[in-house]
Amino acid sequence: MSKAKYRAKVIEKERLSGDIYSLLLNVGPEVSEAVPGQFIDLYSEDKSRMLPRPISICDVDKEKQQMRIVFRIAGAGTEEFSLKEPGDEIDIVGPLGNGYYMPEADGNECHVLLGGGIGIPPMLYLAKCLFESGIPKESIKTVLGFRDADTFLAGEFEKYSEVYITSDNGAVGIKGNVIDGIKEYGIKADKIYACGPTPMLRGIKAFTKENGISAQISLEERMACGIGACLACVCKSEEVDDHSKVNNKRICKDGPVFFAEEVVL
Ligand SMILES: Cc1cc2nc3c(=O)[nH]c(=O)nc-3n(C[C@H](O)[C@H](O)[C@H](O)COP(=O)(O)OP(=O)(O)OC[C@H]3O[C@@H](n4cnc5c(N)ncnc54)[C@H](O)[C@@H]3O)c2cc1C
Ligand code: FES
């Protein structure tokens, strides 16, 4: 059953860096039940842009029924959301998708969170929830991959995890991607959780297979309906899908988070 639209009120807006914005929204009780890895759909006021824009959940305060999203301006939809001010409203639907499988707290395992570019925001809520489940901070390590020195959110991860930085041009942290970061910082991972561009996720799938590490990856492909009805967002899966009866998975409904071995990248 599809979820009803909720008219969310903007409480705070912040520009985090260049074209990256953070919005704190008042989202009501249902949306604030979201778990890490889920996303919300945001609707434009411009009716020529009918399709909603999916944005990951960066943080939730269940008590206050508030949700934070962080996004980069990619086109007209995200630009419109970046112009919102406190008191303005946005139609949203959510929470959508499945979210990360959360393990039992075990201080002996090292949980490594890998966020690349605009895949970084959902890792913050995941880091918070892993930490609040009782996993000690030193057993949660976050590797954040930026393009250059224009970083965002890095300091906020320090509340819940040890933080390691990489950048494509070497301007901050080590030069390279998040897998280079794991290797060069000598991080030993038992469980990996990742979100970022497909080439990064492909590299993580190969790296974790080679090293026998369990990995959950979140795919951020283009979407249309966002609720599993149109098949615009399918990716190839190793197994036959119950819904489509072919080797497909709907990222919006079956994902966006998958165990790396479930999907073909
Ligand atoms: C599950 C999910 C979670 C997401 N979470 C975030 C998030 O937390 N923060 C964030 O900044 N963005 C996130 N995105 C991407 C975001 O949805 C798109 O950037 C947004 O829909 C673009 O809308 P627009 O109207 O601004 O741009 P459009 O005019 O629709 O597109 C502008 C350009 O961006 C490209 N584009 C659009 N969507 C995507 C996409 N999904 N992946 C790659 N390129 C795309 C288009 O091809 C085009 O070149 C997420 C996407 C998905 C599917
Ligand atoms: S966007 Fe329609 S099925 Fe996923």
Tab-separated table of C-alpha atoms in Angstrom, residues 17-265:
chain	number	residue	atom	x	y	z
A	17	SER	CA	29.853	23.563	1.760
A	18	GLY	CA	29.778	24.648	-1.928
A	19	ASP	CA	26.566	23.059	-3.232
A	20	ILE	CA	25.749	20.844	-0.218
A	21	TYR	CA	22.744	21.771	1.944
A	22	SER	CA	21.242	20.422	5.156
A	23	LEU	CA	17.540	20.720	5.977
A	24	LEU	CA	15.973	19.881	9.327
A	25	LEU	CA	12.314	18.977	8.812
A	26	ASN	CA	9.364	18.473	11.095
A	27	VAL	CA	8.060	15.166	9.732
A	28	GLY	CA	5.406	13.793	12.088
A	29	PRO	CA	5.237	10.410	13.818
A	30	GLU	CA	5.161	7.955	10.888
A	31	VAL	CA	8.132	9.348	8.941
A	32	SER	CA	10.232	9.668	12.083
A	33	GLU	CA	10.068	5.866	12.575
A	34	ALA	CA	12.745	5.672	9.830
A	35	VAL	CA	15.758	3.387	10.229
A	36	PRO	CA	19.264	4.000	8.801
A	37	GLY	CA	19.526	3.442	5.044
A	38	GLN	CA	15.918	4.369	4.312
A	39	PHE	CA	15.041	7.439	2.257
A	40	ILE	CA	12.198	9.898	1.731
A	41	ASP	CA	10.699	11.188	-1.516
A	42	LEU	CA	10.455	14.970	-1.809
A	43	TYR	CA	7.967	16.623	-4.177
A	44	SER	CA	8.612	19.816	-6.122
A	45	GLU	CA	6.112	22.705	-6.031
A	46	ASP	CA	6.655	22.970	-9.814
A	47	LYS	CA	4.106	20.584	-11.314
A	48	SER	CA	6.255	20.178	-14.461
A	49	ARG	CA	8.507	18.095	-12.166
A	50	MET	CA	5.998	15.411	-11.250
A	51	LEU	CA	8.420	12.756	-10.089
A	52	PRO	CA	9.584	12.961	-6.494
A	53	ARG	CA	13.302	13.260	-5.670
A	54	PRO	CA	14.636	10.517	-3.351
A	55	ILE	CA	16.948	11.732	-0.563
A	56	SER	CA	18.504	9.574	2.163
A	57	ILE	CA	17.852	10.082	5.828
A	58	CYS	CA	20.856	11.677	7.532
A	59	ASP	CA	19.453	11.804	11.068
A	60	VAL	CA	16.206	11.390	12.996
A	61	ASP	CA	15.045	12.676	16.370
A	62	LYS	CA	12.065	10.413	17.054
A	63	GLU	CA	10.969	12.291	20.172
A	64	LYS	CA	10.837	15.654	18.400
A	65	GLN	CA	9.564	14.004	15.161
A	66	GLN	CA	12.339	15.738	13.242
A	67	MET	CA	14.435	14.469	10.352
A	68	ARG	CA	17.589	15.827	8.757
A	69	ILE	CA	18.477	15.434	5.086
A	70	VAL	CA	21.705	16.526	3.394
A	71	PHE	CA	21.885	16.884	-0.371
A	72	ARG	CA	23.925	18.259	-3.251
A	73	ILE	CA	22.304	20.488	-5.859
A	74	ALA	CA	22.171	18.223	-8.923
A	75	GLY	CA	19.394	19.920	-10.933
A	76	ALA	CA	16.182	21.915	-10.647
A	77	GLY	CA	14.526	19.761	-7.936
A	78	THR	CA	17.379	19.841	-5.447
A	79	GLU	CA	17.968	23.523	-6.246
A	80	GLU	CA	14.339	24.256	-5.300
A	81	PHE	CA	14.790	22.421	-1.972
A	82	SER	CA	18.019	24.346	-1.298
A	83	LEU	CA	16.055	27.626	-1.531
A	84	LYS	CA	13.616	26.622	1.214
A	85	GLU	CA	13.749	28.663	4.406
A	86	PRO	CA	12.540	27.929	7.972
A	87	GLY	CA	8.731	27.937	7.974
A	88	ASP	CA	8.464	26.791	4.331
A	89	GLU	CA	6.866	23.422	3.615
A	90	ILE	CA	7.698	20.431	1.376
A	91	ASP	CA	5.488	17.443	0.519
A	92	ILE	CA	7.281	14.232	1.397
A	93	VAL	CA	6.528	10.508	1.464
A	94	GLY	CA	8.364	8.049	3.632
A	95	PRO	CA	10.163	6.372	5.103
A	96	LEU	CA	10.825	4.284	1.967
A	97	GLY	CA	13.071	1.311	1.215
A	98	ASN	CA	14.494	-1.275	3.570
A	99	GLY	CA	17.484	0.177	5.461
A	100	TYR	CA	20.648	-1.533	6.743
A	101	TYR	CA	20.424	-4.821	8.627
A	102	MET	CA	21.543	-3.897	12.153
A	103	PRO	CA	23.666	-6.549	13.900
A	104	GLU	CA	23.595	-7.362	17.626
A	105	ALA	CA	26.036	-5.159	19.555
A	106	ASP	CA	29.342	-7.043	19.814
A	107	GLY	CA	32.410	-5.119	20.979
A	108	ASN	CA	34.716	-7.696	19.340
A	109	GLU	CA	33.726	-6.889	15.769
A	110	CYS	CA	34.894	-3.880	13.792
A	111	HIS	CA	32.099	-2.118	11.890
A	112	VAL	CA	33.425	-0.054	8.987
A	113	LEU	CA	31.209	2.566	7.348
A	114	LEU	CA	32.223	3.764	3.883
A	115	GLY	CA	30.624	6.901	2.438
A	116	GLY	CA	31.539	8.377	-0.925
A	117	GLY	CA	30.423	11.910	-1.901
A	118	ILE	CA	26.691	12.285	-1.542
A	119	GLY	CA	26.596	8.713	-0.141
A	120	ILE	CA	28.014	10.159	3.091
A	121	PRO	CA	24.785	11.562	4.695
A	122	PRO	CA	22.989	8.210	5.349
A	123	MET	CA	26.123	6.849	7.062
A	124	LEU	CA	25.777	9.451	9.841
A	125	TYR	CA	22.414	8.072	11.044
A	126	LEU	CA	23.823	4.546	10.741
A	127	ALA	CA	26.907	5.472	12.825
A	128	LYS	CA	24.644	7.025	15.475
A	129	CYS	CA	22.351	3.960	15.652
A	130	LEU	CA	25.267	1.473	15.798
A	131	PHE	CA	26.834	3.540	18.615
A	132	GLU	CA	23.527	3.846	20.484
A	133	SER	CA	22.997	0.061	20.183
A	134	GLY	CA	25.996	-0.367	22.504
A	135	ILE	CA	28.870	-0.874	20.061
A	136	PRO	CA	31.902	1.018	21.428
A	137	LYS	CA	33.128	4.009	19.435
A	138	GLU	CA	36.543	2.403	18.798
A	139	SER	CA	34.780	-0.539	17.070
A	140	ILE	CA	33.011	1.809	14.606
A	141	LYS	CA	35.273	3.294	11.945
A	142	THR	CA	34.088	5.636	9.216
A	143	VAL	CA	36.007	6.257	6.007
A	144	LEU	CA	34.704	9.296	4.127
A	145	GLY	CA	35.638	9.851	0.495
A	146	PHE	CA	35.538	13.423	-0.850
A	147	ARG	CA	36.394	14.874	-4.258
A	148	ASP	CA	38.644	17.586	-2.783
A	149	ALA	CA	39.082	19.811	0.287
A	150	ASP	CA	35.396	20.821	0.166
A	151	THR	CA	34.322	18.423	2.942
A	152	PHE	CA	31.051	18.170	4.880
A	153	LEU	CA	29.712	16.302	7.951
A	154	ALA	CA	33.160	14.804	8.814
A	155	GLY	CA	33.287	16.382	12.299
A	156	GLU	CA	29.808	15.079	13.157
A	157	PHE	CA	30.881	11.449	12.687
A	158	GLU	CA	33.457	11.893	15.485
A	159	LYS	CA	30.678	11.680	18.114
A	160	TYR	CA	30.015	8.050	17.165
A	161	SER	CA	33.069	6.654	15.375
A	162	GLU	CA	36.740	7.000	14.506
A	163	VAL	CA	36.970	9.012	11.298
A	164	TYR	CA	39.348	8.568	8.339
A	165	ILE	CA	39.360	10.831	5.297
A	166	THR	CA	40.281	10.282	1.658
A	167	SER	CA	40.002	12.606	-1.328
A	168	ASP	CA	40.291	12.105	-5.071
A	169	ASN	CA	42.929	14.850	-5.422
A	170	GLY	CA	44.704	14.290	-2.101
A	171	ALA	CA	43.778	17.758	-0.781
A	172	VAL	CA	42.536	16.204	2.500
A	173	GLY	CA	43.344	12.817	4.026
A	174	ILE	CA	45.029	10.269	1.825
A	175	LYS	CA	44.808	10.502	-1.959
A	176	GLY	CA	42.471	7.881	-3.377
A	177	ASN	CA	39.094	6.295	-2.706
A	178	VAL	CA	37.606	4.705	0.409
A	179	ILE	CA	39.138	1.274	-0.363
A	180	ASP	CA	42.570	2.909	-0.623
A	181	GLY	CA	41.654	4.433	2.763
A	182	ILE	CA	40.949	1.030	4.362
A	183	LYS	CA	44.254	-0.325	3.059
A	184	GLU	CA	46.471	2.651	3.801
A	185	TYR	CA	45.043	3.404	7.247
A	186	GLY	CA	45.371	-0.344	8.058
A	187	ILE	CA	41.709	-0.760	9.049
A	188	LYS	CA	40.633	-4.345	9.785
A	189	ALA	CA	36.927	-4.721	8.980
A	190	ASP	CA	34.545	-7.471	10.094
A	191	LYS	CA	31.435	-5.820	8.673
A	192	ILE	CA	31.230	-3.165	5.976
A	193	TYR	CA	28.334	-0.782	5.273
A	194	ALA	CA	28.607	1.474	2.231
A	195	CYS	CA	26.848	4.115	0.191
A	196	GLY	CA	28.258	5.981	-2.791
A	197	PRO	CA	28.630	5.975	-6.559
A	198	THR	CA	28.385	2.655	-8.422
A	199	PRO	CA	32.126	2.372	-9.304
A	200	MET	CA	32.936	2.702	-5.578
A	201	LEU	CA	30.336	0.030	-4.678
A	202	ARG	CA	31.703	-2.253	-7.411
A	203	GLY	CA	35.179	-1.904	-5.894
A	204	ILE	CA	33.784	-2.648	-2.409
A	205	LYS	CA	31.968	-5.748	-3.676
A	206	ALA	CA	35.222	-7.093	-5.172
A	207	PHE	CA	37.309	-6.152	-2.108
A	208	THR	CA	34.914	-7.721	0.422
A	209	LYS	CA	34.495	-10.905	-1.660
A	210	GLU	CA	38.271	-11.298	-1.896
A	211	ASN	CA	38.678	-10.760	1.855
A	212	GLY	CA	35.600	-12.694	3.078
A	213	ILE	CA	33.990	-9.609	4.688
A	214	SER	CA	30.208	-9.194	4.982
A	215	ALA	CA	29.157	-6.037	3.122
A	216	GLN	CA	25.894	-4.139	2.811
A	217	ILE	CA	25.772	-1.568	0.029
A	218	SER	CA	23.187	1.114	-0.687
A	219	LEU	CA	22.467	1.890	-4.348
A	220	GLU	CA	21.406	5.420	-5.312
A	221	GLU	CA	20.236	4.903	-8.891
A	222	ARG	CA	17.671	7.121	-10.607
A	223	MET	CA	14.085	6.398	-9.557
A	224	ALA	CA	10.576	7.216	-10.759
A	225	CYS	CA	7.599	6.026	-8.672
A	226	GLY	CA	9.746	5.194	-5.613
A	227	ILE	CA	7.268	2.559	-4.373
A	228	GLY	CA	8.032	-0.526	-6.447
A	229	ALA	CA	5.368	-0.090	-9.144
A	230	CYS	CA	7.148	1.054	-12.326
A	231	LEU	CA	10.401	-0.977	-12.493
A	232	ALA	CA	12.358	2.171	-13.494
A	233	CYS	CA	14.982	1.498	-10.850
A	234	VAL	CA	15.788	-2.193	-11.312
A	235	CYS	CA	19.297	-3.546	-10.950
A	236	LYS	CA	20.497	-7.040	-11.856
A	237	SER	CA	20.275	-9.555	-9.055
A	238	GLU	CA	21.957	-12.927	-8.590
A	239	GLU	CA	18.590	-14.568	-7.809
A	240	VAL	CA	15.199	-14.430	-9.537
A	241	ASP	CA	13.021	-11.677	-8.040
A	242	ASP	CA	9.648	-12.703	-6.505
A	243	HIS	CA	7.875	-9.708	-8.067
A	244	SER	CA	9.277	-9.504	-11.624
A	245	LYS	CA	10.203	-13.247	-11.974
A	246	VAL	CA	13.503	-12.280	-13.625
A	247	ASN	CA	16.986	-11.508	-12.299
A	248	ASN	CA	15.996	-8.025	-11.183
A	249	LYS	CA	15.609	-6.196	-7.930
A	250	ARG	CA	13.732	-2.935	-7.479
A	251	ILE	CA	16.128	-0.608	-5.717
A	252	CYS	CA	13.312	1.533	-4.259
A	253	LYS	CA	11.383	-1.377	-2.736
A	254	ASP	CA	13.788	-4.334	-2.311
A	255	GLY	CA	16.650	-1.935	-1.472
A	256	PRO	CA	18.227	0.534	-1.579
A	257	VAL	CA	20.417	-1.567	0.756
A	258	PHE	CA	21.538	-5.021	-0.410
A	259	PHE	CA	24.114	-7.527	0.742
A	260	ALA	CA	26.882	-7.158	-1.859
A	261	GLU	CA	26.510	-10.768	-3.053
A	262	GLU	CA	22.795	-10.216	-3.885
A	263	VAL	CA	23.326	-7.760	-6.747
A	264	VAL	CA	25.317	-7.628	-9.974
A	265	LEU	CA	27.046	-4.265	-10.368
